[in-house]
mmCIF file of C-alpha atoms in Angstrom:
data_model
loop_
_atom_site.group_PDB
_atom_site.id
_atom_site.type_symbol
_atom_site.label_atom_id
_atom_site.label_comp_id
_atom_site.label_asym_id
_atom_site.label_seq_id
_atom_site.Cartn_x
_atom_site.Cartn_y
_atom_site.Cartn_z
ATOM 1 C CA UNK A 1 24.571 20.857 37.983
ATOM 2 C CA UNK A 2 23.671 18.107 35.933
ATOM 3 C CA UNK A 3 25.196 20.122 32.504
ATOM 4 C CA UNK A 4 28.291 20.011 34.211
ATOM 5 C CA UNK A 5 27.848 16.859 35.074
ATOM 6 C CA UNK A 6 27.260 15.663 31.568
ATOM 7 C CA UNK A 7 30.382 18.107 30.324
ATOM 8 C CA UNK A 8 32.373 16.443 32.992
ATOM 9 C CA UNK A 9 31.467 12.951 31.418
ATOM 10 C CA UNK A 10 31.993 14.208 28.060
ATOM 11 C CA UNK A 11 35.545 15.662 28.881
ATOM 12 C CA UNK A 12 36.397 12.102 30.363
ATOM 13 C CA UNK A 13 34.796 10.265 27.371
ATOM 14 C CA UNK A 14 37.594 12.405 24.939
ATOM 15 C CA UNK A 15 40.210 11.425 27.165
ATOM 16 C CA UNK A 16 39.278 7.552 27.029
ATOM 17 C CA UNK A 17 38.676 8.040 23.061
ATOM 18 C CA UNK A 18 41.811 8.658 22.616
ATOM 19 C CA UNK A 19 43.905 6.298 24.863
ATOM 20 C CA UNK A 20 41.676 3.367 23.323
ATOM 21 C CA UNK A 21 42.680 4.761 19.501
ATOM 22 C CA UNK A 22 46.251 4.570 20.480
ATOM 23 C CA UNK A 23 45.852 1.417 21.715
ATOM 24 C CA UNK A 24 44.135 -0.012 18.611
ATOM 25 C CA UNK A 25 47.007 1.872 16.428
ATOM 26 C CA UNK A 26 49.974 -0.166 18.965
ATOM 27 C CA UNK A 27 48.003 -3.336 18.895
ATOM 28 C CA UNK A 28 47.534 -3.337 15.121
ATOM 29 C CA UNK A 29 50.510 -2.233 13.650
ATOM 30 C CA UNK A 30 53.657 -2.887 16.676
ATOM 31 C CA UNK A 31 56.611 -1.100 15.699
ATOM 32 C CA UNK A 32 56.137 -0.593 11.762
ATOM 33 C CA UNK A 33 57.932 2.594 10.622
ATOM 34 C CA UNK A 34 54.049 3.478 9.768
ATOM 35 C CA UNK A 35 52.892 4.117 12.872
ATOM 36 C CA UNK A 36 56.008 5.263 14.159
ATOM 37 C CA UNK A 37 55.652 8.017 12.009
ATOM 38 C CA UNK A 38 52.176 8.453 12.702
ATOM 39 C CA UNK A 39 52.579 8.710 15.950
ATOM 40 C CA UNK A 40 55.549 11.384 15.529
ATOM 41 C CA UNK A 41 52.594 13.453 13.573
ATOM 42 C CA UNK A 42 49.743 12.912 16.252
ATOM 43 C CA UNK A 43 52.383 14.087 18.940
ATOM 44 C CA UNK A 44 53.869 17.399 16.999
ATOM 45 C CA UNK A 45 50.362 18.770 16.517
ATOM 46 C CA UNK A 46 49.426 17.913 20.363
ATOM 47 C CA UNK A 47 52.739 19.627 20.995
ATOM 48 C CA UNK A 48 51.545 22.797 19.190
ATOM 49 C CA UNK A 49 47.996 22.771 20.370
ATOM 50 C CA UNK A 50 49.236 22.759 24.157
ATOM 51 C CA UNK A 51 52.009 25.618 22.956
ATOM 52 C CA UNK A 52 49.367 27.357 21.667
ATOM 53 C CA UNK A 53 46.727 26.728 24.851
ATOM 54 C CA UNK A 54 49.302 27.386 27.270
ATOM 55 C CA UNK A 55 50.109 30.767 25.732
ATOM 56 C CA UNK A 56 47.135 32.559 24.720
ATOM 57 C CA UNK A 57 44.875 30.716 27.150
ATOM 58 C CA UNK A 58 46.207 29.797 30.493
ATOM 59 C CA UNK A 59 48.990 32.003 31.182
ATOM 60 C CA UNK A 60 46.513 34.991 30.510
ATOM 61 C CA UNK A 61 44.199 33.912 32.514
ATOM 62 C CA UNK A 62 46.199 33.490 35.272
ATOM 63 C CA UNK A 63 48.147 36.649 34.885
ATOM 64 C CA UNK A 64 44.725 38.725 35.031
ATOM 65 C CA UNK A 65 44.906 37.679 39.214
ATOM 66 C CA UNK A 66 48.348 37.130 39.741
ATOM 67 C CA UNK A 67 50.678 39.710 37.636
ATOM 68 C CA UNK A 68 53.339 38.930 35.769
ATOM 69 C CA UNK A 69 55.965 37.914 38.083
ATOM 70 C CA UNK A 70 53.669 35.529 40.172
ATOM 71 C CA UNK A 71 52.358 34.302 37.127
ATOM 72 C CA UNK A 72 56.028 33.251 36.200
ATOM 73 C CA UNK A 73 56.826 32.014 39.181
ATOM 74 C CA UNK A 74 54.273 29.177 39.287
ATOM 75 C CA UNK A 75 55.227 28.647 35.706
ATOM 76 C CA UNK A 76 58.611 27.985 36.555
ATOM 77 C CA UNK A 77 57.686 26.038 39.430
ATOM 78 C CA UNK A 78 55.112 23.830 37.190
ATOM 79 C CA UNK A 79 57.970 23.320 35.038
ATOM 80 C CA UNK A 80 60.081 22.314 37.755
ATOM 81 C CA UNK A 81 58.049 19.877 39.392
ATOM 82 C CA UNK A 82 57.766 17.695 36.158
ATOM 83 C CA UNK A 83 62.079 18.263 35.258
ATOM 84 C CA UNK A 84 62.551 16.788 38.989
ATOM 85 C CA UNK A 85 59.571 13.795 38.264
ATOM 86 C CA UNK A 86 61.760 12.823 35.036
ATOM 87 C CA UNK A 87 65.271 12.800 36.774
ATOM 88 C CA UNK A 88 64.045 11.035 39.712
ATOM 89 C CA UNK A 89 63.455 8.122 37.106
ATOM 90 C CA UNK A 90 66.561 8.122 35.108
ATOM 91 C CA UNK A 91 67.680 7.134 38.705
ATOM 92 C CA UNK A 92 66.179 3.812 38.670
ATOM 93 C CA UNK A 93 68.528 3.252 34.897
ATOM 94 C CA UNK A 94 70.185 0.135 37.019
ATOM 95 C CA UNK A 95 66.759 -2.076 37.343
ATOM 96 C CA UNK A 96 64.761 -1.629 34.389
ATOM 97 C CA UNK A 97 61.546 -3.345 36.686
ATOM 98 C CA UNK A 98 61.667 -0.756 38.566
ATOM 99 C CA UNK A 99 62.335 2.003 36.288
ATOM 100 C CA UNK A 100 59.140 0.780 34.174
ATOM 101 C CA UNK A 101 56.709 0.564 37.064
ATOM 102 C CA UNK A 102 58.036 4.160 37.855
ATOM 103 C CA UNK A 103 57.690 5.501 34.677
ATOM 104 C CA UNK A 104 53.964 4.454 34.627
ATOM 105 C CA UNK A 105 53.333 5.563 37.587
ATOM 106 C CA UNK A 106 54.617 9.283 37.153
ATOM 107 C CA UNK A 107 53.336 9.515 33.404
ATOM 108 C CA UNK A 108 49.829 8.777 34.776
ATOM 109 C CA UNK A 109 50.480 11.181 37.302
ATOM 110 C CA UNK A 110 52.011 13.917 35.659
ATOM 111 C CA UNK A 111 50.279 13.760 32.004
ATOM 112 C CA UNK A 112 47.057 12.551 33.291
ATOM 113 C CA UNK A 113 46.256 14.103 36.409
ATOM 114 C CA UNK A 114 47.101 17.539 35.245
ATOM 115 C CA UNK A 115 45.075 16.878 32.022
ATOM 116 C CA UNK A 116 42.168 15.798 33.628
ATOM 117 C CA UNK A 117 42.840 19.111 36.682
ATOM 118 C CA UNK A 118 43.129 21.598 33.713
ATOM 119 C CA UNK A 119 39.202 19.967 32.691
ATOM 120 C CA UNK A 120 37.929 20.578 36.116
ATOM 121 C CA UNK A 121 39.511 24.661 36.508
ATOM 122 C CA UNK A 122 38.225 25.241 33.373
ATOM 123 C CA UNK A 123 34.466 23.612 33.873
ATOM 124 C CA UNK A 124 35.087 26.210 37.217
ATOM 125 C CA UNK A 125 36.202 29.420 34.508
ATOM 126 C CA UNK A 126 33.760 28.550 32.108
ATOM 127 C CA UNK A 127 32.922 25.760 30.047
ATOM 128 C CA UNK A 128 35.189 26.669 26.776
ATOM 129 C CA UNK A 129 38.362 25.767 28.421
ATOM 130 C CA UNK A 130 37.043 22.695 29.109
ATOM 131 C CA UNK A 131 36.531 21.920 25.553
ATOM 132 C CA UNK A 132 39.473 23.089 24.264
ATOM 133 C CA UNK A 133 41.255 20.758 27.051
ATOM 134 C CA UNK A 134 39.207 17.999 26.012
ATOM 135 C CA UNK A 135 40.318 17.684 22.604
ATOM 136 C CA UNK A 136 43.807 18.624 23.342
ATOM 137 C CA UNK A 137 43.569 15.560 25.707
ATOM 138 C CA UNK A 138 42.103 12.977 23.222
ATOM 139 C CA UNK A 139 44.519 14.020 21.166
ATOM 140 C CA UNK A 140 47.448 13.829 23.949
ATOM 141 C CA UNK A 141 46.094 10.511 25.185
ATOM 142 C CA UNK A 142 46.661 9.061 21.300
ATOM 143 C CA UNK A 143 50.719 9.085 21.356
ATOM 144 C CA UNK A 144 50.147 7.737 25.141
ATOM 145 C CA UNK A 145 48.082 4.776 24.093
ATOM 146 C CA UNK A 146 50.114 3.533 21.450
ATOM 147 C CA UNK A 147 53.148 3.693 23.756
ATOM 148 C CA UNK A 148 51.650 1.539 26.330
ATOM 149 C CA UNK A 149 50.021 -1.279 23.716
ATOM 150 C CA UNK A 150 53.054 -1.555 21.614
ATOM 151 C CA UNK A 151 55.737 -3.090 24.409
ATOM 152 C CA UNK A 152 52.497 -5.089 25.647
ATOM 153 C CA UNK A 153 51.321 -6.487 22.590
ATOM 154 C CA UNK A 154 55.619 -7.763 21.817
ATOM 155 C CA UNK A 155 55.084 -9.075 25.253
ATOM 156 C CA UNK A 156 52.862 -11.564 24.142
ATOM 157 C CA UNK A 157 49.650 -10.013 26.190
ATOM 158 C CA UNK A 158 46.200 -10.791 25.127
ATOM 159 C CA UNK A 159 44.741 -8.066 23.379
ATOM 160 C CA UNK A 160 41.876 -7.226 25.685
ATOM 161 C CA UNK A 161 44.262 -6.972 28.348
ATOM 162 C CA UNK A 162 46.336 -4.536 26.282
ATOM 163 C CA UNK A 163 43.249 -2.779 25.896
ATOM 164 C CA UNK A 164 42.461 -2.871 29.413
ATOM 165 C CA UNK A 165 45.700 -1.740 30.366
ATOM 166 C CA UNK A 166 46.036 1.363 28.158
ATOM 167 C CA UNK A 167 41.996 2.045 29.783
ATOM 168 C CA UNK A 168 43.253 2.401 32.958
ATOM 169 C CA UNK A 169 45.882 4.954 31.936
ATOM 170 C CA UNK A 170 42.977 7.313 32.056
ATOM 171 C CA UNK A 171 41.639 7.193 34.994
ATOM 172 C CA UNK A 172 43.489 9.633 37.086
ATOM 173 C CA UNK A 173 42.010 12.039 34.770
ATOM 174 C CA UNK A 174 38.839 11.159 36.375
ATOM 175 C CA UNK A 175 40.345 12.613 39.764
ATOM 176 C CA UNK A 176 42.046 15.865 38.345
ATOM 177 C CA UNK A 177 38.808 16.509 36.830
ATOM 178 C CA UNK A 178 37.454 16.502 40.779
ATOM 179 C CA UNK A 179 40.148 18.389 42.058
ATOM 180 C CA UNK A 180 39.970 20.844 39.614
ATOM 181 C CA UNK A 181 36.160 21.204 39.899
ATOM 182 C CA UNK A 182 36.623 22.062 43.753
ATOM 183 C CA UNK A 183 39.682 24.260 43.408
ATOM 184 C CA UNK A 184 37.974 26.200 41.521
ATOM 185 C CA UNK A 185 35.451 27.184 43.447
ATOM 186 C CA UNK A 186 37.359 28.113 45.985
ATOM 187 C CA UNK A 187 38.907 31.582 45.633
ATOM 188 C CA UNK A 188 39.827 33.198 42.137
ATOM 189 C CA UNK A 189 43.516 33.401 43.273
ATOM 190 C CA UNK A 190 43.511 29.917 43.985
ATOM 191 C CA UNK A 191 42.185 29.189 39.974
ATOM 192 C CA UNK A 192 44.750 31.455 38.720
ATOM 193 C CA UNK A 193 47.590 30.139 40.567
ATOM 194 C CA UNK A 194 46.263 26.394 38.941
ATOM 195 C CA UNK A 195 46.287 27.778 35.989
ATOM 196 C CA UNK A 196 49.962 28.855 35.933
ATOM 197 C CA UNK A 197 51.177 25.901 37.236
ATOM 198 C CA UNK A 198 49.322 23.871 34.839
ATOM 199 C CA UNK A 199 50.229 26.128 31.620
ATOM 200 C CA UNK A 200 54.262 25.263 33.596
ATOM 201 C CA UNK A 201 53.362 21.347 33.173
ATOM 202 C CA UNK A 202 51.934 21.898 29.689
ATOM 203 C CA UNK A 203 54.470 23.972 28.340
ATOM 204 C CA UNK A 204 57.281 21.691 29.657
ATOM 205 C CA UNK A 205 55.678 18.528 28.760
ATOM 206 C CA UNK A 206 55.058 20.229 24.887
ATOM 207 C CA UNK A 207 58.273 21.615 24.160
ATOM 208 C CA UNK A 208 60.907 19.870 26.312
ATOM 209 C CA UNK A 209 59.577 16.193 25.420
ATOM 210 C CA UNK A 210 56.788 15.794 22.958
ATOM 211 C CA UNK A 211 58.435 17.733 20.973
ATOM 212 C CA UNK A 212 61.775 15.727 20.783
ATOM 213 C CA UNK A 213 59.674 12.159 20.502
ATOM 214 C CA UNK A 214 57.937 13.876 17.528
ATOM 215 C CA UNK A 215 61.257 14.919 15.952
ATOM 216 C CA UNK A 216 62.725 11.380 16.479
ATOM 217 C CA UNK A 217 59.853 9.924 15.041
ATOM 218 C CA UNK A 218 58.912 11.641 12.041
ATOM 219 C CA UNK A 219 62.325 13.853 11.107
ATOM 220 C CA UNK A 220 63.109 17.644 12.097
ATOM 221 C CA UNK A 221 61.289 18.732 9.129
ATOM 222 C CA UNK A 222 58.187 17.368 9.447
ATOM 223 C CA UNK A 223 57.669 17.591 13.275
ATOM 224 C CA UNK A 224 58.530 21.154 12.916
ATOM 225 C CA UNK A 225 55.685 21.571 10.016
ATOM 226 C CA UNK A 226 53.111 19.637 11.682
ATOM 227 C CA UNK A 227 54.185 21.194 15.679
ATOM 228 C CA UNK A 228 52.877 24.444 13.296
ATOM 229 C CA UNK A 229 49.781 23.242 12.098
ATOM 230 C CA UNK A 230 49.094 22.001 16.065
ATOM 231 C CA UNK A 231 49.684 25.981 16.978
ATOM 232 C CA UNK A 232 47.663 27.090 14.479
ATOM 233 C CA UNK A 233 44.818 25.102 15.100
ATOM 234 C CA UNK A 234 45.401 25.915 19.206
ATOM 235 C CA UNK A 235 45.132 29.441 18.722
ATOM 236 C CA UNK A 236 41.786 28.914 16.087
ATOM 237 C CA UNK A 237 40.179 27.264 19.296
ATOM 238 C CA UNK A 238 41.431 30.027 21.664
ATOM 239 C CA UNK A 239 40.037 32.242 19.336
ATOM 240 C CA UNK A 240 37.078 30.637 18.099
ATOM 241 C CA UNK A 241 35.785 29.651 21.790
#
């Protein structure tokens, strides 16, 4: 109990790691072409590391319990969930107050959460996953840190509250990591059907948006080569682990 407790702490400690980087990176530089491309990089090899997870590790596992078309199912329906979260706030476009607070709320949510519920099944399937998730998350959590320092720190915020802010970004991690712990232990068909719907959240969130952010940050070319590079090194750690 107490290694998973320490593996738990050490999956969450990634996750903050890499929120707090992002934040220095916003606070330091803004909105310099520099870190915009930078942070077009970090994202397409994030993008191809959760491709890669999401294909060779958590759609296999799940389809070992559930079979192919129940496997796709739940990925379609993970999928689904996070294409209805996104249009439900392009319907706040008329008060941008509103539209912000929403938009933190359901990237916390839906990046975080999920992140952080992916940890905990995969502490339940074995502790590998874990650490695969773990450094796809620091690395996730980069992109996701800079975004929230940069429009603070043109905001005229203090720094430490910048830093502060873009802390508590990575907290409902904390209570996916929970959930996921507990679900898993449940029933294998419960795990499997997790699984799915998180390798649907991941695989949406990779290719239908980080993807594109990438692209418009660094150019086609390069976002392409480096989304590469993130599969490559995605399917080392599936097969390495």
């Amino acid at each position: 109990m107490s290694n998973v407790h320490n593996m738990v702490m050490f999956s969450l400690v990634m996750s903050m790691i890499g929120t707090m980087i992002g934040a220095f990176i916003g606070v330091q530089t803004g909105t310099k072409t520099s870190s915009k491309k930078f942070l077009g990089y970090v994202t397409a090899i994030a993008c191809g590391i959760m491709i890669s997870i999401s294909i060779f590790e958590l759609i296999p596992e799940a389809y070992k319990d559930l079979g192919g078309i129940n496997t796709l199912i739940f990925l379609l329906f993970g999928m689904g969930v996070i294409y209805i979260g996104n249009k439900i706030a392009e319907s706040f476009n008329g008060n941008k107050h509103k539209r912000v607070a929403f938009m933190v709320g359901l990237s916390l949510a839906l990046h975080n959460f999920p992140e952080g519920l992916v940890v905990g099944l995969g502490f339940a399937s074995g502790a590998t996953l874990a650490l695969k998730m773990s450094i796809i998350i620091m690395l996730h959590d980069i992109p996701e840190g800079v975004a929230v320092a940069s429009p603070l720190k043109f905001s005229d915020e203090s720094n430490w509250k910048i830093y502060f802010y873009a802390l508590v970004t990575g907290l409902p991690a904390v209570l996916g990591t929970l959930i996921g712990l507990r679900v898993g232990s449940i029933s294998p068909m419960i795990l499997a059907i997790s699984l799915a719907l998180a390798g649907g959240v991941m695989m949406y969130v990779s290719l239908g948006q980080m993807y594109f952010e990438a692209k418009e940050a660094c150019g086609g070319k390069y976002s392409f080569l480096y989304t590469l590079v993130g599969i490559g090194i995605g399917l080392f750690m599936v097969l390495a682990f």
